[in-house]
Amino acid sequence: MNAFQPARTGYRSPLSLAIAGVLAWAAAMPALALEEGATAGEPAPSTTTLDTVEVTANKRVENIREVGAAISVVGERQLENMGASSLADYAALIPGLQVQSDGAPGLTAISLRGVAALSSSATVATYIDEVPLGSSGIYQAANFFMLDVLPYDISRVEVMRGPQGTLYGAGAIGGLLKYVTRSPDLGSEELRAGVGLRTVDNGGSDWNLRVGASLPLQQDRLGLRMSFARNGLPGYTDNQVDGARNVNDGEQIGARVALAWDGESFDADLGVLHQKIKSDGRAGIALDPDSLTPMFGDFTDRTWSPQPFSKDLTLVSANLDWDLGWADFVSATGWSQTTTVNQLDTTIQFGEVANMMLGLPEQGSSSMRYDFDLDKLTQEFRLTSKSGGVFEWMVGAFYTKEDARQSQLVQLFQADGSPLPAPLDELYGTLALLNLPSTYKEFAVFANGSWRINDRFKLDAGVREARNEQWFSQNNDAGILLPPGQSPGESSENVFTWSLSPQFKLSDDAMLYARVATGYQPGGPNVAFPGMPPSVDSAMLTSYELGLKSQFADRRVVLDMAAFRIDWDDIQVAASFNGLSGLVNGGNASSEGVELSSQFHATENLLLGVNGVYTRAKLKDDFEPAVIPQGPYDVILNSGLAGDRIPYVPEWSWTATAEYAFTTDAGWNGHLGGALRWVDDRVNGTTERTRVTPPGDPSTDLVPPEIVAPLPLGSYTALDLYAGIGKGAWEVRAYVNNATGEDGWSSLSMLSSELTGANVQANAVPILPRTFGVELDVRF
């Protein structure tokens, strides 16, 4: 069933004309002084030195220049200026961070320094303030559903590169992504409201709304903060099958209430946060399976079944800080509930069951729906010495308990989406119904120390001992793809991680550091499929890093560099056969590279920046094979071969930024800025090799091995521009993301028939097309 889709034609929307006017207006204003660190409606500070940035990534408030680790910070002002609504919008500002989008915020996988998620669990830990979010287990698809918070009421985003196992434990094998929320103002009232409009070139338009308020309930003691935000996500891809346009539109909603108490010796922070993402479909482009060129147009997909996505997160947190005089005692408690629904069109994979197996006159349509439910409780206690002494220390204990459920429902319909004719609908309408309940419990103790040997030399060290216990059951409740029954499993393991970091101050403004650290990705009980082991072990990683942090030219220039080498052992990888997949400990890989991050106050008004990274991430040997008995023969699967590149990791990437800030005699404050980003070519997976051998004889091939190479994704360059102007309480901002309309792919996959094995089409998720936005804010 095909419908004619007229070709898209270019046009200039009224919004794009309005933005051009704002940019021209801002550019025409006479510049008098820098406003670094201020919003467009605020007066400019007089200093031209780069700001001191404080971070909490080491669970202490520290100057980022004094931390012997690679840390990047994206502040609230940068997020606002860029019109950021998801990780993909600001990932280029962070060296070594790669974001793989599947077409909507929340449909996101990320990697740091080449440590990509090759299994169903994440390699980067995610926190909101003191609370970890997302599952540590392997049955909530944390690799594809990374926490992607709407960045409103967020004061900054901190990213630590390299394993953070000693302080952050499970899942921080590649690094840490931490959202730091805004605290209530205990001294003054604040009210902020804003509206906005966003439109995608040749796509849809949608509106934004946000409001935030802070109220002191007791002067300098007790404060309340409340916020709400709605962010529209205009669609820009069409569907060739039914002619629908802009099928990937959606919205994000965020709300937060925070209460803060600042006592003489006791502080408390209580908060409730809710985030909701809802998308009617997903961005996709149907590609020819051989040439990888669009089959129906640059932004046209081909799907027969709806592909909605939604994610709801509720977080309740309580942080207590007691000043004992000689040390600080911290209690961090968090409870989160996450519900995710992800539906895929699987017509290409299973639609042929209707005509080839059931004898119907034409191919049917099919869908696969995933439901994920996660309840997570975390508790951490820390005892921390006072800062500034010769020896600083921290000891703590951590506990988490997860109750999770995953369900998979594969259904078969007629081509038009109606039920199969009776009695086939009752017998074969459900191809599979699989329920996977699971639990994850972990208890850990940790200790960190920092010894200032003299004014120049400091030594940091940390250790963590953790034990996790897991339970899981595979319940095949209905369908013809799997035999009915229940297959429970359980596992437990102890994991030890450590870190060591000597630091040497070359001068007051330059520090040389080295860091050796380990991290792990928890294993767990495996699915009950032929050829799959009953459980998978933790993946372990050791990172070696040498870095330089420096400021010079009267602190107008910041230059940070780091070289790293990562050895990754017992990698967890997916092995798939006949539409079914499980996990195996595949083998070993390495990632090595160099990172650079710099900022330069060229004048009092102009701030320039460059960051770049070179990464060579490859498999060191063939992944361990999965042997699947098939009666008279065995099928031996290798899901990766020595020398393969790690998926979605470019060898080179860089970003150049510039911002010009000003104020005028009439009291107007404003800024103009932009970011030029370039991403090298990537691959979408590793090489798959399938061999057919006699039973028990892996040395003899009955047929020539089948080798499937990964698909290539080309490089791309994108330019983002922004401007703002304001006076007093009012501010208007405008931005154009991907201003030149560059084509590029964020992710790529091949869709094949599970009955014939034929490649029918490839599916690519494009980077965001040219997008215009205007925002208006007022503060009281």
Short mmCIF file of C-alpha atoms in Angstrom, two decimals, residues 416-644:
data_model
loop_
_atom_site.label_atom_id
_atom_site.label_comp_id
_atom_site.label_asym_id
_atom_site.label_seq_id
_atom_site.Cartn_x
_atom_site.Cartn_y
_atom_site.Cartn_z
CA ASP A 416 -4.25 -2.17 6.72
CA GLY A 417 -3.78 -2.64 10.48
CA SER A 418 -7.06 -4.46 11.06
CA PRO A 419 -7.14 -7.78 12.97
CA LEU A 420 -6.45 -11.04 11.16
CA PRO A 421 -9.60 -12.80 9.94
CA ALA A 422 -11.12 -15.23 12.44
CA PRO A 423 -10.01 -17.65 13.72
CA LEU A 424 -6.45 -16.59 12.79
CA ASP A 425 -6.64 -13.48 14.96
CA GLU A 426 -7.09 -15.53 18.13
CA LEU A 427 -4.50 -18.13 17.14
CA TYR A 428 -1.79 -15.98 15.60
CA GLY A 429 -2.64 -12.34 16.30
CA THR A 430 -0.17 -12.45 19.19
CA LEU A 431 3.18 -13.70 17.90
CA ALA A 432 4.85 -13.36 21.30
CA LEU A 433 4.04 -12.11 24.79
CA LEU A 434 7.08 -12.10 27.04
CA ASN A 435 7.25 -10.79 30.63
CA LEU A 436 10.60 -10.27 32.33
CA PRO A 437 10.28 -9.30 36.02
CA SER A 438 13.60 -8.66 37.78
CA THR A 439 15.12 -7.33 40.99
CA TYR A 440 18.51 -5.78 41.65
CA LYS A 441 20.04 -5.15 45.09
CA GLU A 442 23.44 -3.67 45.77
CA PHE A 443 25.33 -2.74 48.91
CA ALA A 444 28.67 -0.94 48.76
CA VAL A 445 31.19 0.71 51.05
CA PHE A 446 33.70 3.24 49.82
CA ALA A 447 36.52 5.51 50.98
CA ASN A 448 38.40 8.37 49.39
CA GLY A 449 41.42 10.30 50.60
CA SER A 450 43.39 13.35 49.46
CA TRP A 451 46.84 14.05 50.90
CA ARG A 452 48.45 17.44 50.29
CA ILE A 453 52.07 16.43 50.63
CA ASN A 454 53.26 20.02 50.11
CA ASP A 455 52.14 23.19 48.38
CA ARG A 456 52.63 21.63 44.96
CA PHE A 457 52.02 17.90 45.27
CA LYS A 458 48.76 16.14 46.15
CA LEU A 459 47.78 12.48 46.02
CA ASP A 460 44.15 11.31 45.71
CA ALA A 461 43.05 7.69 46.15
CA GLY A 462 39.78 5.82 46.44
CA VAL A 463 38.42 2.29 46.89
CA ARG A 464 34.97 0.71 46.71
CA GLU A 465 33.73 -2.79 47.51
CA ALA A 466 30.28 -3.66 46.18
CA ARG A 467 28.05 -6.72 46.13
CA ASN A 468 24.99 -7.10 43.96
CA GLU A 469 22.30 -9.78 44.03
CA GLN A 470 19.85 -10.22 41.18
CA TRP A 471 16.77 -12.25 40.38
CA PHE A 472 14.98 -12.60 37.07
CA SER A 473 12.30 -14.68 35.41
CA GLN A 474 11.57 -15.17 31.72
CA ASN A 475 7.85 -15.79 31.36
CA ASN A 476 6.77 -16.80 27.86
CA ASP A 477 3.03 -16.24 28.23
CA ALA A 478 1.69 -16.51 24.66
CA GLY A 479 2.58 -16.66 20.97
CA ILE A 480 4.25 -18.89 18.43
CA LEU A 481 7.77 -17.42 18.47
CA LEU A 482 8.66 -18.89 21.86
CA PRO A 483 7.56 -22.07 23.66
CA PRO A 484 5.36 -21.26 26.69
CA GLY A 485 6.84 -21.55 30.17
CA GLN A 486 8.83 -19.81 32.88
CA SER A 487 12.60 -19.78 33.26
CA PRO A 488 13.84 -18.08 36.45
CA GLY A 489 17.45 -17.19 37.10
CA GLU A 490 19.59 -15.43 39.68
CA SER A 491 23.12 -14.22 40.19
CA SER A 492 25.38 -12.52 42.71
CA GLU A 493 28.87 -11.07 42.55
CA ASN A 494 31.39 -8.97 44.46
CA VAL A 495 33.22 -6.19 42.65
CA PHE A 496 36.20 -4.10 43.82
CA THR A 497 37.14 -0.81 42.15
CA TRP A 498 39.88 1.68 42.92
CA SER A 499 41.44 4.94 41.75
CA LEU A 500 44.77 6.72 42.21
CA SER A 501 45.58 10.27 41.09
CA PRO A 502 48.83 12.16 41.78
CA GLN A 503 48.66 15.90 41.02
CA PHE A 504 51.49 18.40 40.69
CA LYS A 505 51.06 22.20 40.52
CA LEU A 506 53.47 23.64 38.01
CA SER A 507 52.37 27.14 39.07
CA ASP A 508 49.38 28.86 40.61
CA ASP A 509 47.59 28.54 37.25
CA ALA A 510 48.82 25.21 35.91
CA MET A 511 48.45 21.64 37.16
CA LEU A 512 49.71 18.34 35.80
CA TYR A 513 47.85 15.22 36.90
CA ALA A 514 47.78 11.49 36.28
CA ARG A 515 44.87 9.20 37.03
CA VAL A 516 44.45 5.44 37.05
CA ALA A 517 40.92 4.23 37.76
CA THR A 518 38.69 1.21 37.35
CA GLY A 519 34.99 0.79 36.77
CA TYR A 520 32.47 -1.93 36.12
CA GLN A 521 29.21 -2.69 34.38
CA PRO A 522 27.11 -5.21 36.34
CA GLY A 523 26.28 -8.57 34.84
CA GLY A 524 23.27 -10.66 35.78
CA PRO A 525 21.10 -13.68 34.98
CA ASN A 526 20.61 -14.25 31.26
CA VAL A 527 17.62 -15.04 29.07
CA ALA A 528 16.82 -18.72 28.49
CA PHE A 529 17.62 -19.13 24.79
CA PRO A 530 19.66 -21.93 23.18
CA GLY A 531 23.37 -21.12 23.14
CA MET A 532 23.12 -18.38 25.77
CA PRO A 533 25.02 -18.77 29.09
CA PRO A 534 22.83 -18.78 32.25
CA SER A 535 24.41 -15.50 33.38
CA VAL A 536 26.86 -12.84 32.24
CA ASP A 537 29.71 -11.47 34.32
CA SER A 538 30.47 -7.83 34.99
CA ALA A 539 32.46 -6.00 32.38
CA MET A 540 35.59 -4.43 33.88
CA LEU A 541 37.61 -1.45 32.72
CA THR A 542 40.92 0.19 33.64
CA SER A 543 41.69 3.73 32.53
CA TYR A 544 45.07 5.48 32.40
CA GLU A 545 45.04 9.26 32.01
CA LEU A 546 47.58 12.06 31.92
CA GLY A 547 46.25 15.62 31.92
CA LEU A 548 47.16 19.29 32.05
CA LYS A 549 44.95 22.11 33.35
CA SER A 550 46.31 25.59 32.75
CA GLN A 551 45.44 29.29 32.66
CA PHE A 552 47.69 32.02 31.36
CA ALA A 553 47.73 35.51 29.82
CA ASP A 554 46.34 37.01 33.04
CA ARG A 555 43.83 34.15 33.15
CA ARG A 556 42.26 35.23 29.90
CA VAL A 557 43.14 31.82 28.40
CA VAL A 558 42.22 28.35 29.63
CA LEU A 559 43.88 25.33 28.03
CA ASP A 560 43.14 21.78 29.22
CA MET A 561 44.54 18.64 27.63
CA ALA A 562 44.28 14.96 28.47
CA ALA A 563 45.65 11.77 26.96
CA PHE A 564 44.01 8.46 27.89
CA ARG A 565 44.24 4.73 27.38
CA ILE A 566 41.38 2.41 28.35
CA ASP A 567 41.50 -1.39 28.57
CA TRP A 568 38.01 -2.93 28.58
CA ASP A 569 37.63 -6.61 29.52
CA ASP A 570 34.72 -9.10 29.44
CA ILE A 571 32.58 -6.77 27.36
CA GLN A 572 28.88 -7.57 27.47
CA VAL A 573 27.49 -7.88 23.93
CA ALA A 574 24.22 -9.02 22.38
CA ALA A 575 24.09 -12.16 20.23
CA SER A 576 20.99 -12.52 18.01
CA PHE A 577 19.60 -15.42 16.00
CA ASN A 578 16.15 -15.91 14.43
CA GLY A 579 14.88 -12.70 16.00
CA LEU A 580 15.92 -13.71 19.53
CA SER A 581 18.85 -12.25 21.42
CA GLY A 582 20.76 -12.71 24.65
CA LEU A 583 23.99 -11.50 26.23
CA VAL A 584 27.46 -12.98 26.27
CA ASN A 585 30.78 -11.77 27.66
CA GLY A 586 32.33 -11.08 24.29
CA GLY A 587 35.96 -10.19 24.71
CA ASN A 588 38.30 -7.23 25.08
CA ALA A 589 38.67 -3.78 23.58
CA SER A 590 40.82 -0.70 23.95
CA SER A 591 40.24 3.01 23.51
CA GLU A 592 42.97 5.59 23.40
CA GLY A 593 43.00 9.23 22.49
CA VAL A 594 43.72 12.87 23.20
CA GLU A 595 41.30 15.60 24.29
CA LEU A 596 41.66 19.38 24.14
CA SER A 597 39.43 22.07 25.62
CA SER A 598 40.22 25.79 25.52
CA GLN A 599 38.67 29.23 26.02
CA PHE A 600 40.13 32.62 25.17
CA HIS A 601 38.92 36.11 26.06
CA ALA A 602 40.17 37.72 22.85
CA THR A 603 38.81 41.11 23.93
CA GLU A 604 36.63 42.42 26.71
CA ASN A 605 33.66 41.56 24.52
CA LEU A 606 34.67 38.43 22.64
CA LEU A 607 35.01 34.91 24.07
CA LEU A 608 36.36 32.15 21.82
CA GLY A 609 36.50 28.44 22.49
CA VAL A 610 37.73 25.24 20.85
CA ASN A 611 37.42 21.66 21.97
CA GLY A 612 38.39 18.54 20.09
CA VAL A 613 39.11 14.87 20.58
CA TYR A 614 40.89 12.07 18.78
CA THR A 615 39.70 8.58 19.75
CA ARG A 616 40.83 5.21 18.46
CA ALA A 617 38.46 2.62 19.95
CA LYS A 618 38.73 -0.94 18.65
CA LEU A 619 38.19 -4.58 19.58
CA LYS A 620 41.42 -6.31 20.55
CA ASP A 621 40.26 -9.81 19.65
CA ASP A 622 37.29 -11.75 18.28
CA PHE A 623 34.30 -11.80 20.58
CA GLU A 624 33.60 -15.13 22.19
CA PRO A 625 31.20 -17.12 19.97
CA ALA A 626 27.70 -18.21 20.90
CA VAL A 627 27.04 -21.81 19.88
CA ILE A 628 23.37 -22.47 19.06
CA PRO A 629 22.41 -26.12 18.48
CA GLN A 630 20.08 -26.60 15.49
CA GLY A 631 19.57 -30.36 15.37
CA PRO A 632 21.89 -31.76 12.67
CA TYR A 633 24.24 -28.78 12.86
CA ASP A 634 25.45 -25.98 15.12
CA VAL A 635 25.27 -22.27 14.37
CA ILE A 636 28.28 -20.38 15.72
CA LEU A 637 27.83 -16.61 16.04
CA ASN A 638 30.60 -14.06 16.47
CA SER A 639 29.16 -10.60 17.08
CA GLY A 640 32.50 -8.80 16.74
CA LEU A 641 35.92 -9.44 15.21
CA ALA A 642 39.39 -8.22 16.12
CA GLY A 643 40.11 -4.77 14.73
CA ASP A 644 36.46 -3.70 14.56
#
